[in-house]
CSV table of N, CA and C in Angstrom, one decimal:
chain,number,residue,atom,x,y,z
A,12,MET,N,46.2,-29.4,-13.1
A,12,MET,CA,46.5,-28.0,-13.8
A,12,MET,C,48.1,-29.0,-14.6
A,13,ASN,N,48.2,-27.5,-15.2
A,13,ASN,CA,49.6,-27.9,-16.7
A,13,ASN,C,50.7,-27.1,-16.2
A,14,ASP,N,52.1,-28.0,-16.3
A,14,ASP,CA,53.0,-27.8,-15.4
A,14,ASP,C,54.1,-27.5,-16.6
A,15,GLU,N,52.9,-27.5,-17.6
A,15,GLU,CA,54.5,-27.4,-18.8
A,15,GLU,C,54.4,-25.6,-19.3
A,16,LEU,N,55.4,-24.8,-19.6
A,16,LEU,CA,56.0,-23.9,-19.6
A,16,LEU,C,56.0,-22.7,-21.2
A,17,THR,N,55.5,-22.0,-20.8
A,17,THR,CA,55.8,-21.2,-22.9
A,17,THR,C,57.0,-21.3,-22.8
A,18,ARG,N,57.0,-20.6,-24.3
A,18,ARG,CA,58.1,-20.0,-23.9
A,18,ARG,C,59.0,-18.9,-23.9
A,19,ARG,N,58.0,-18.1,-23.3
A,19,ARG,CA,57.8,-16.4,-23.0
A,19,ARG,C,58.3,-17.0,-21.2
A,20,ASP,N,57.2,-17.8,-20.9
A,20,ASP,CA,57.5,-18.2,-19.1
A,20,ASP,C,59.6,-19.0,-19.6
A,21,GLU,N,59.4,-18.9,-20.3
A,21,GLU,CA,61.4,-20.4,-20.0
A,21,GLU,C,61.9,-18.9,-19.6
A,22,MET,N,62.2,-18.0,-21.4
A,22,MET,CA,62.7,-17.0,-21.5
A,22,MET,C,63.1,-15.9,-20.3
A,23,SER,N,62.1,-15.8,-19.5
A,23,SER,CA,61.6,-14.9,-18.1
A,23,SER,C,62.5,-15.6,-17.5
A,24,LEU,N,62.4,-17.1,-16.9
A,24,LEU,CA,62.9,-17.6,-16.3
A,24,LEU,C,64.7,-17.2,-16.1
A,25,ALA,N,65.1,-17.6,-17.2
A,25,ALA,CA,66.2,-18.0,-18.2
A,25,ALA,C,67.0,-16.2,-17.2
A,26,GLY,N,65.7,-15.6,-17.8
A,26,GLY,CA,66.6,-13.6,-17.7
A,26,GLY,C,66.1,-13.6,-16.5
A,27,ALA,N,65.7,-14.1,-15.4
A,27,ALA,CA,65.7,-14.3,-13.9
A,27,ALA,C,67.1,-14.5,-13.9
A,28,ALA,N,67.3,-16.2,-14.1
A,28,ALA,CA,68.3,-16.9,-13.6
A,28,ALA,C,70.0,-15.9,-14.1
A,29,LEU,N,70.1,-15.7,-15.1
A,29,LEU,CA,70.4,-14.5,-15.8
A,29,LEU,C,71.1,-12.9,-15.2
A,30,ARG,N,70.4,-12.1,-13.8
A,30,ARG,CA,70.5,-11.4,-13.0
A,30,ARG,C,71.2,-10.9,-12.3
A,31,GLY,N,71.4,-12.4,-11.5
A,31,GLY,CA,72.6,-12.2,-11.1
A,31,GLY,C,73.9,-12.6,-11.7
A,32,ALA,N,74.4,-12.6,-12.9
A,32,ALA,CA,75.8,-12.7,-13.7
A,32,ALA,C,75.8,-12.2,-13.0
A,33,PRO,N,77.9,-12.7,-12.9
A,33,PRO,CA,78.8,-11.7,-13.3
A,33,PRO,C,79.3,-10.9,-14.5
A,34,TRP,N,78.6,-9.6,-14.4
A,34,TRP,CA,78.6,-8.9,-15.5
A,34,TRP,C,80.3,-8.3,-16.1
A,35,LYS,N,80.5,-8.2,-15.5
A,35,LYS,CA,81.8,-6.9,-14.7
A,35,LYS,C,82.6,-8.3,-15.2
A,36,ALA,N,82.8,-9.2,-14.3
A,36,ALA,CA,84.1,-9.6,-14.9
A,36,ALA,C,83.8,-11.4,-16.7
A,37,ALA,N,82.3,-10.4,-17.0
A,37,ALA,CA,82.2,-11.5,-18.2
A,37,ALA,C,82.5,-10.4,-18.8
A,38,ALA,N,82.2,-9.2,-19.0
A,38,ALA,CA,83.0,-8.1,-19.7
A,38,ALA,C,84.7,-8.6,-20.3
A,39,VAL,N,85.0,-7.7,-19.3
A,39,VAL,CA,86.0,-8.0,-18.6
A,39,VAL,C,87.1,-8.9,-19.9
A,40,THR,N,86.4,-10.2,-18.8
A,40,THR,CA,87.3,-11.4,-19.9
A,40,THR,C,87.1,-11.7,-20.9
A,41,GLY,N,87.0,-11.5,-21.3
A,41,GLY,CA,85.9,-10.9,-23.2
A,41,GLY,C,87.1,-10.2,-23.6
A,42,GLY,N,87.1,-8.7,-23.3
A,42,GLY,CA,87.5,-8.6,-24.0
A,42,GLY,C,88.8,-8.0,-24.2
A,43,ALA,N,89.6,-9.0,-23.1
A,43,ALA,CA,90.7,-9.2,-22.4
A,43,ALA,C,91.0,-9.7,-23.9
A,44,VAL,N,90.0,-11.1,-23.7
A,44,VAL,CA,90.1,-12.0,-24.3
A,44,VAL,C,90.5,-11.9,-25.7
A,45,ALA,N,89.8,-10.7,-26.7
A,45,ALA,CA,89.2,-10.3,-28.1
A,45,ALA,C,90.6,-9.2,-28.3
A,46,ALA,N,91.3,-8.6,-27.2
A,46,ALA,CA,92.8,-7.8,-27.3
A,46,ALA,C,94.2,-8.5,-27.7
A,47,ALA,N,93.6,-9.7,-26.9
A,47,ALA,CA,95.3,-10.7,-26.5
A,47,ALA,C,94.8,-11.7,-28.1
A,48,SER,N,93.3,-11.8,-28.8
A,48,SER,CA,93.5,-13.1,-29.9
A,48,SER,C,93.8,-12.0,-30.9
A,49,PHE,N,93.5,-10.6,-31.7
A,49,PHE,CA,94.2,-9.7,-32.5
A,49,PHE,C,95.7,-9.2,-32.1
A,50,GLY,N,95.9,-9.4,-30.7
A,50,GLY,CA,97.0,-8.7,-31.3
A,50,GLY,C,98.2,-10.1,-30.8
A,51,MET,N,98.0,-10.7,-30.9
A,51,MET,CA,98.8,-12.3,-31.3
A,51,MET,C,98.4,-12.3,-32.4
A,52,GLY,N,97.5,-11.5,-33.4
A,52,GLY,CA,97.5,-12.6,-34.8
A,52,GLY,C,97.9,-11.0,-35.2
A,53,VAL,N,98.1,-9.7,-34.7
A,53,VAL,CA,99.6,-8.7,-35.4
A,53,VAL,C,101.4,-9.2,-35.3
A,54,ILE,N,101.5,-9.3,-33.9
A,54,ILE,CA,102.9,-10.0,-33.4
A,54,ILE,C,102.9,-11.8,-34.3
A,55,LEU,N,102.1,-11.8,-34.6
A,55,LEU,CA,102.8,-12.9,-34.9
A,55,LEU,C,102.7,-13.0,-37.0
A,56,PRO,N,103.3,-14.9,-37.0
A,56,PRO,CA,103.2,-14.1,-39.0
A,56,PRO,C,101.8,-14.1,-40.0
A,57,GLY,N,101.0,-13.6,-39.8
A,57,GLY,CA,99.9,-14.1,-41.0
A,57,GLY,C,98.9,-13.5,-40.7
A,58,ALA,N,97.5,-13.1,-41.0
A,58,ALA,CA,96.9,-12.6,-40.5
A,58,ALA,C,96.5,-11.7,-39.4
A,59,ALA,N,96.2,-10.8,-39.0
A,59,ALA,CA,95.1,-10.0,-38.1
A,59,ALA,C,93.7,-10.4,-37.7
A,60,ASP,N,93.1,-11.2,-37.3
A,60,ASP,CA,91.6,-11.1,-37.9
A,60,ASP,C,90.2,-10.9,-36.1
A,61,LEU,N,89.9,-10.0,-36.9
A,61,LEU,CA,89.6,-9.0,-35.8
A,61,LEU,C,87.7,-9.4,-35.9
A,62,THR,N,87.4,-10.2,-36.3
A,62,THR,CA,85.8,-10.7,-36.5
A,62,THR,C,86.2,-12.0,-36.2
A,63,TRP,N,87.4,-13.1,-35.4
A,63,TRP,CA,87.6,-13.8,-35.5
A,63,TRP,C,88.0,-13.5,-34.1
A,64,ALA,N,88.7,-12.4,-33.6
A,64,ALA,CA,89.7,-12.0,-32.0
A,64,ALA,C,88.1,-11.6,-31.3
A,65,LEU,N,87.0,-10.6,-32.2
A,65,LEU,CA,85.5,-10.3,-31.5
A,65,LEU,C,84.5,-11.6,-31.2
A,66,SER,N,84.4,-12.1,-31.8
A,66,SER,CA,83.1,-13.7,-31.8
A,66,SER,C,84.0,-14.4,-30.6
A,67,LEU,N,85.2,-14.3,-30.8
A,67,LEU,CA,85.7,-15.3,-28.9
A,67,LEU,C,85.7,-14.6,-27.9
A,68,GLY,N,85.5,-13.4,-27.8
A,68,GLY,CA,84.8,-12.2,-27.0
A,68,GLY,C,83.4,-12.6,-26.2
A,69,ILE,N,83.0,-11.7,-27.7
A,69,ILE,CA,81.0,-12.0,-27.3
A,69,ILE,C,81.8,-13.4,-26.6
A,70,GLY,N,82.2,-15.5,-27.6
A,70,GLY,CA,81.6,-15.7,-26.9
A,70,GLY,C,81.6,-16.4,-25.3
A,71,LEU,N,83.3,-15.5,-25.3
A,71,LEU,CA,83.7,-16.0,-23.7
A,71,LEU,C,83.1,-14.9,-23.0
A,72,PHE,N,82.5,-13.9,-23.7
A,72,PHE,CA,81.4,-12.7,-22.3
A,72,PHE,C,80.4,-13.8,-22.7
A,73,THR,N,79.3,-14.3,-23.6
A,73,THR,CA,78.3,-14.7,-23.2
A,73,THR,C,78.4,-15.5,-22.1
A,74,LEU,N,79.6,-16.9,-21.9
A,74,LEU,CA,79.8,-18.1,-21.5
A,74,LEU,C,80.3,-18.3,-19.6
A,75,ILE,N,81.1,-17.4,-19.7
A,75,ILE,CA,81.0,-16.6,-18.0
A,75,ILE,C,80.0,-15.5,-17.6
A,76,ALA,N,79.0,-15.2,-18.2
A,76,ALA,CA,77.5,-14.5,-18.0
A,76,ALA,C,76.9,-15.8,-17.2
A,77,ALA,N,76.5,-16.6,-17.8
A,77,ALA,CA,75.4,-17.1,-18.3
A,77,ALA,C,75.9,-19.2,-17.1
A,78,VAL,N,77.1,-19.0,-17.3
A,78,VAL,CA,78.3,-20.0,-16.4
A,78,VAL,C,78.2,-19.1,-15.0
A,79,GLY,N,78.2,-18.6,-14.6
A,79,GLY,CA,78.6,-17.6,-13.4
A,79,GLY,C,77.3,-18.0,-12.9
A,80,SER,N,76.8,-16.8,-13.3
A,80,SER,CA,75.1,-17.0,-12.9
A,80,SER,C,73.9,-17.8,-12.0
A,81,ILE,N,74.8,-19.5,-12.9
A,81,ILE,CA,73.4,-19.9,-12.0
A,81,ILE,C,75.3,-21.4,-11.2
A,82,SER,N,76.4,-20.6,-11.1
A,82,SER,CA,77.0,-21.8,-10.3
A,82,SER,C,77.1,-21.0,-8.8
A,83,ARG,N,76.5,-20.3,-8.6
A,83,ARG,CA,75.4,-20.3,-7.0
A,83,ARG,C,74.3,-20.3,-6.7
A,84,PRO,N,73.3,-21.5,-6.9
A,84,PRO,CA,72.3,-21.4,-7.2
A,84,PRO,C,70.9,-20.9,-5.3
A,85,LYS,N,72.4,-20.6,-5.3
A,85,LYS,CA,71.7,-20.2,-3.7
A,85,LYS,C,71.8,-18.6,-2.9
A,86,VAL,N,72.7,-18.4,-3.5
A,86,VAL,CA,72.6,-16.9,-3.3
A,86,VAL,C,72.5,-16.1,-4.1
A,87,ALA,N,71.4,-15.3,-3.6
A,87,ALA,CA,70.3,-14.7,-4.6
A,87,ALA,C,68.8,-14.4,-3.3
A,88,ASP,N,68.0,-12.8,-4.1
A,88,ASP,CA,67.2,-13.4,-3.4
A,88,ASP,C,66.3,-14.7,-3.9
A,89,ARG,N,65.0,-14.3,-3.6
A,89,ARG,CA,63.7,-15.9,-3.8
A,89,ARG,C,63.8,-15.5,-4.8
A,90,VAL,N,64.0,-14.5,-5.8
A,90,VAL,CA,63.0,-15.1,-7.6
A,90,VAL,C,64.5,-15.7,-8.4
A,91,THR,N,65.3,-15.0,-7.6
A,91,THR,CA,66.8,-14.9,-8.7
A,91,THR,C,67.0,-16.8,-8.8
A,92,ARG,N,66.8,-16.8,-7.1
A,92,ARG,CA,67.4,-18.5,-6.4
A,92,ARG,C,66.4,-19.8,-7.4
A,93,GLN,N,64.9,-19.0,-7.4
A,93,GLN,CA,64.2,-20.1,-8.0
A,93,GLN,C,64.5,-20.2,-9.3
A,94,ALA,N,64.6,-19.1,-10.5
A,94,ALA,CA,64.4,-19.8,-11.4
A,94,ALA,C,66.6,-20.2,-11.5
A,95,ARG,N,67.5,-20.2,-10.7
A,95,ARG,CA,68.4,-21.1,-11.0
A,95,ARG,C,68.8,-22.2,-10.8
A,96,LEU,N,67.8,-22.4,-9.8
A,96,LEU,CA,67.7,-23.5,-10.3
A,96,LEU,C,66.4,-24.5,-11.0
A,97,TRP,N,65.5,-23.7,-11.2
A,97,TRP,CA,65.2,-23.5,-12.9
A,97,TRP,C,65.8,-24.6,-14.0
A,98,ALA,N,67.5,-24.0,-14.0
A,98,ALA,CA,67.7,-24.0,-14.8
A,98,ALA,C,69.1,-24.9,-15.3
A,99,LEU,N,69.5,-24.5,-13.3
A,99,LEU,CA,69.9,-26.4,-13.2
A,99,LEU,C,68.8,-27.8,-13.6
A,100,ARG,N,67.9,-27.6,-13.3
A,100,ARG,CA,67.0,-28.1,-13.9
A,100,ARG,C,66.8,-28.6,-15.1
A,101,ARG,N,67.1,-27.4,-15.5
A,101,ARG,CA,67.0,-27.6,-17.3
A,101,ARG,C,67.9,-27.1,-18.6
A,102,PRO,N,69.1,-27.7,-18.3
A,102,PRO,CA,70.6,-26.7,-18.7
A,102,PRO,C,70.4,-26.6,-20.1
A,103,TRP,N,69.9,-28.1,-21.1
A,103,TRP,CA,69.3,-27.0,-22.2
A,103,TRP,C,68.2,-26.5,-22.5
A,104,ARG,N,67.6,-26.3,-22.0
A,104,ARG,CA,66.3,-25.2,-22.7
A,104,ARG,C,66.8,-23.5,-21.3
A,105,PHE,N,67.8,-24.2,-20.2
A,105,PHE,CA,68.3,-23.0,-20.7
A,105,PHE,C,69.4,-22.1,-21.2
A,106,SER,N,70.4,-22.9,-21.9
A,106,SER,CA,71.5,-22.3,-22.8
A,106,SER,C,71.5,-22.5,-24.4
A,107,LEU,N,70.1,-22.0,-24.2
A,107,LEU,CA,69.2,-21.6,-25.8
A,107,LEU,C,69.5,-20.5,-25.5
A,108,TYR,N,69.4,-19.5,-24.5
A,108,TYR,CA,68.7,-18.3,-24.0
A,108,TYR,C,70.6,-17.7,-24.5
A,109,PRO,N,71.0,-18.0,-23.4
A,109,PRO,CA,72.3,-16.9,-24.0
A,109,PRO,C,73.7,-17.1,-24.8
A,110,ALA,N,72.6,-18.0,-25.6
A,110,ALA,CA,73.1,-18.7,-26.8
A,110,ALA,C,72.9,-18.8,-28.6
A,111,LEU,N,71.4,-17.6,-27.2
A,111,LEU,CA,71.3,-16.8,-28.9
A,111,LEU,C,70.9,-15.7,-28.5
A,112,GLY,N,71.6,-15.6,-27.1
A,112,GLY,CA,71.8,-13.5,-27.0
A,112,GLY,C,73.9,-13.4,-28.0
A,113,ALA,N,74.2,-14.9,-27.4
A,113,ALA,CA,75.3,-14.8,-28.5
A,113,ALA,C,75.7,-14.7,-29.2
A,114,ALA,N,74.3,-14.9,-29.9
A,114,ALA,CA,74.5,-15.2,-31.8
A,114,ALA,C,74.0,-13.9,-32.2
A,115,ALA,N,72.6,-13.7,-31.4
A,115,ALA,CA,72.7,-12.1,-32.2
A,115,ALA,C,74.0,-10.8,-31.9
A,116,LEU,N,75.1,-11.2,-31.1
A,116,LEU,CA,75.7,-10.6,-31.3
A,116,LEU,C,76.9,-10.0,-32.0
A,117,MET,N,76.6,-11.6,-31.9
A,117,MET,CA,77.7,-12.2,-33.0
A,117,MET,C,77.8,-11.1,-34.9
A,118,TYR,N,76.2,-11.6,-34.5
A,118,TYR,CA,75.9,-11.2,-35.8
A,118,TYR,C,76.4,-9.8,-36.5
A,119,PRO,N,75.9,-8.7,-35.8
A,119,PRO,CA,76.6,-7.4,-36.0
A,119,PRO,C,77.9,-7.6,-37.0
A,120,VAL,N,78.7,-8.2,-35.9
A,120,VAL,CA,80.3,-8.1,-35.8
A,120,VAL,C,80.9,-9.6,-37.7
A,121,GLN,N,79.8,-10.2,-37.7
A,121,GLN,CA,80.3,-11.0,-38.8
A,121,GLN,C,79.1,-10.0,-40.2
A,122,LEU,N,78.4,-9.5,-39.7
A,122,LEU,CA,78.2,-8.7,-41.6
A,122,LEU,C,78.8,-7.6,-41.6
A,123,VAL,N,79.6,-6.8,-40.5
A,123,VAL,CA,79.6,-5.2,-40.9
A,123,VAL,C,81.7,-5.5,-40.7
A,124,VAL,N,81.7,-6.7,-39.9
A,124,VAL,CA,83.7,-5.9,-39.9
A,124,VAL,C,84.0,-7.2,-41.2
A,125,ASP,N,83.3,-8.5,-40.7
A,125,ASP,CA,83.8,-9.2,-42.6
A,125,ASP,C,83.0,-9.0,-43.3
A,126,ASN,N,82.3,-8.1,-43.2
A,126,ASN,CA,81.6,-7.9,-45.2
A,126,ASN,C,80.9,-9.4,-45.2
A,127,GLU,N,81.0,-9.6,-44.8
A,127,GLU,CA,79.9,-10.5,-45.0
A,127,GLU,C,78.2,-10.6,-45.7
A,128,GLY,N,77.9,-11.2,-46.1
A,128,GLY,CA,76.5,-11.2,-46.6
A,128,GLY,C,75.4,-11.1,-45.6
A,129,VAL,N,74.6,-11.2,-45.6
A,129,VAL,CA,73.2,-11.1,-45.2
A,129,VAL,C,73.3,-13.0,-44.7
A,130,PHE,N,73.3,-13.6,-44.9
A,130,PHE,CA,73.3,-15.7,-45.2
A,130,PHE,C,74.0,-16.1,-44.7
A,131,GLY,N,75.7,-15.3,-45.6
A,131,GLY,CA,77.1,-15.8,-44.4
A,131,GLY,C,77.0,-15.4,-42.8
A,132,ALA,N,76.8,-13.7,-43.2
A,132,ALA,CA,76.3,-13.2,-41.5
A,132,ALA,C,75.9,-14.4,-40.4
A,133,ALA,N,74.6,-14.8,-40.9
A,133,ALA,CA,73.7,-15.8,-40.1
A,133,ALA,C,74.0,-16.7,-39.7
A,134,LEU,N,75.0,-17.9,-40.3
A,134,LEU,CA,75.6,-18.9,-40.6
A,134,LEU,C,77.1,-18.5,-39.2
A,135,ASP,N,77.4,-18.2,-40.1
A,135,ASP,CA,78.9,-17.4,-39.1
A,135,ASP,C,78.2,-17.5,-37.6
A,136,ALA,N,77.1,-16.4,-37.2
A,136,ALA,CA,76.8,-16.0,-35.8
A,136,ALA,C,75.9,-17.1,-35.8
A,137,LEU,N,75.3,-18.0,-36.0
A,137,LEU,CA,74.5,-19.0,-35.7
A,137,LEU,C,75.3,-20.6,-35.3
A,138,GLN,N,76.9,-20.4,-35.8
A,138,GLN,CA,77.4,-21.2,-35.8
A,138,GLN,C,78.3,-20.9,-34.2
A,139,GLY,N,78.9,-20.3,-33.6
A,139,GLY,CA,78.6,-19.4,-32.2
A,139,GLY,C,78.3,-19.6,-31.2
A,140,GLY,N,76.7,-19.3,-32.3
A,140,GLY,CA,75.5,-19.9,-30.7
A,140,GLY,C,75.0,-21.1,-30.2
A,141,VAL,N,75.7,-21.7,-30.7
A,141,VAL,CA,75.7,-23.6,-31.0
A,141,VAL,C,77.0,-23.8,-30.0
A,142,ALA,N,77.9,-23.3,-30.9
A,142,ALA,CA,79.0,-23.6,-28.9
A,142,ALA,C,79.3,-22.8,-28.3
A,143,VAL,N,78.2,-22.0,-28.1
A,143,VAL,CA,78.1,-21.0,-26.5
A,143,VAL,C,76.7,-22.2,-25.7
A,144,TYR,N,75.8,-22.3,-26.9
A,144,TYR,CA,75.3,-23.7,-26.3
A,144,TYR,C,75.5,-24.4,-26.1
A,145,LEU,N,76.7,-25.7,-26.5
A,145,LEU,CA,76.9,-26.5,-25.9
A,145,LEU,C,77.6,-26.5,-25.4
A,146,ILE,N,78.7,-25.7,-25.1
A,146,ILE,CA,80.0,-25.5,-23.5
A,146,ILE,C,78.7,-25.3,-22.5
A,147,THR,N,78.0,-24.1,-23.1
A,147,THR,CA,77.0,-23.4,-21.8
A,147,THR,C,75.9,-25.0,-20.4
A,148,ALA,N,76.1,-26.1,-22.3
A,148,ALA,CA,74.7,-27.4,-21.3
A,148,ALA,C,75.7,-27.7,-20.3
A,149,VAL,N,76.8,-27.8,-21.2
A,149,VAL,CA,77.8,-28.7,-20.5
A,149,VAL,C,78.2,-28.5,-19.8
A,150,LEU,N,78.8,-27.4,-19.9
A,150,LEU,CA,78.7,-26.5,-18.3
A,150,LEU,C,77.6,-26.8,-16.7
A,151,ALA,N,76.5,-26.9,-17.5
A,151,ALA,CA,76.0,-26.8,-16.3
A,151,ALA,C,75.3,-27.9,-15.3
A,152,LEU,N,75.7,-28.9,-16.4
A,152,LEU,CA,75.1,-30.3,-16.5
A,152,LEU,C,76.3,-30.5,-14.9
A,153,THR,N,77.4,-30.4,-15.1
A,153,THR,CA,77.8,-30.3,-14.5
A,153,THR,C,78.0,-29.8,-13.1
A,154,LEU,N,77.4,-27.9,-12.6
A,154,LEU,CA,77.1,-27.6,-11.7
A,154,LEU,C,76.2,-28.3,-10.7
A,155,ARG,N,75.2,-28.9,-11.9
A,155,ARG,CA,73.4,-29.4,-11.2
A,155,ARG,C,73.5,-30.1,-10.0
A,156,GLY,N,74.9,-30.4,-9.2
A,156,GLY,CA,74.8,-31.7,-8.1
A,156,GLY,C,74.3,-29.8,-7.1
A,157,ARG,N,75.5,-28.7,-7.1
A,157,ARG,CA,75.7,-28.2,-6.5
A,157,ARG,C,74.1,-27.6,-6.3
A,158,GLY,N,72.8,-27.5,-6.8
A,158,GLY,CA,71.1,-27.1,-6.5
A,158,GLY,C,70.6,-28.1,-6.6
A,159,GLN,N,71.4,-29.8,-6.1
A,159,GLN,CA,70.4,-30.5,-5.6
A,159,GLN,C,69.8,-30.8,-4.9
A,160,SER,N,70.1,-30.6,-3.3
A,160,SER,CA,70.2,-30.7,-2.0
A,160,SER,C,68.4,-29.5,-2.7
A,161,SER,N,68.2,-28.6,-3.2
A,161,SER,CA,67.3,-27.4,-3.7
A,161,SER,C,66.2,-27.8,-4.5
A,162,LEU,N,66.8,-28.9,-5.3
A,162,LEU,CA,65.7,-29.1,-5.8
A,162,LEU,C,64.7,-29.4,-5.4
A,163,PRO,N,63.8,-29.8,-6.2
A,163,PRO,CA,62.4,-30.7,-5.6
A,163,PRO,C,62.5,-31.8,-6.5
A,164,HIS,N,61.9,-33.4,-5.2
A,164,HIS,CA,62.6,-34.3,-6.0
A,164,HIS,C,61.3,-34.2,-7.3
A,165,GLY,N,61.3,-35.4,-8.6
A,165,GLY,CA,61.1,-35.3,-9.4
A,165,GLY,C,61.4,-34.8,-10.7
A,166,GLY,N,62.8,-33.0,-9.7
A,166,GLY,CA,62.6,-32.3,-11.4
A,166,GLY,C,64.0,-32.8,-12.0
């Protein structure tokens, strides 16, 4: 029997793990940080950068949703619980999907708001996605112990 998961299976598991994410808290925090970042740019000397503020808000929104979804692995229905435990077993693979989501949300901001070209916007969005990927994976590694008692041996 082949125990390897396809990319489609991994995407389904990551989506199931994210199903119970704290979306409202993530949206409020991301929006508040984006507004505060832009507001500080207006108040303090220097130029206010709307692109930076929006990208920061998107990144924080994604981080809070991703980490919040796996922070309590035993609280949910059976399918979500199993998906969260998979995410804790494979934090680098799980983190790829929230990072791709963040990059996809940052791309139009870079393209439209910042008036960058197609490739410049893609590069900036990719950099934001990489930051989300690394931070999410490291935080998921630190949370790994929460699901350890439920993880099967050898995982």
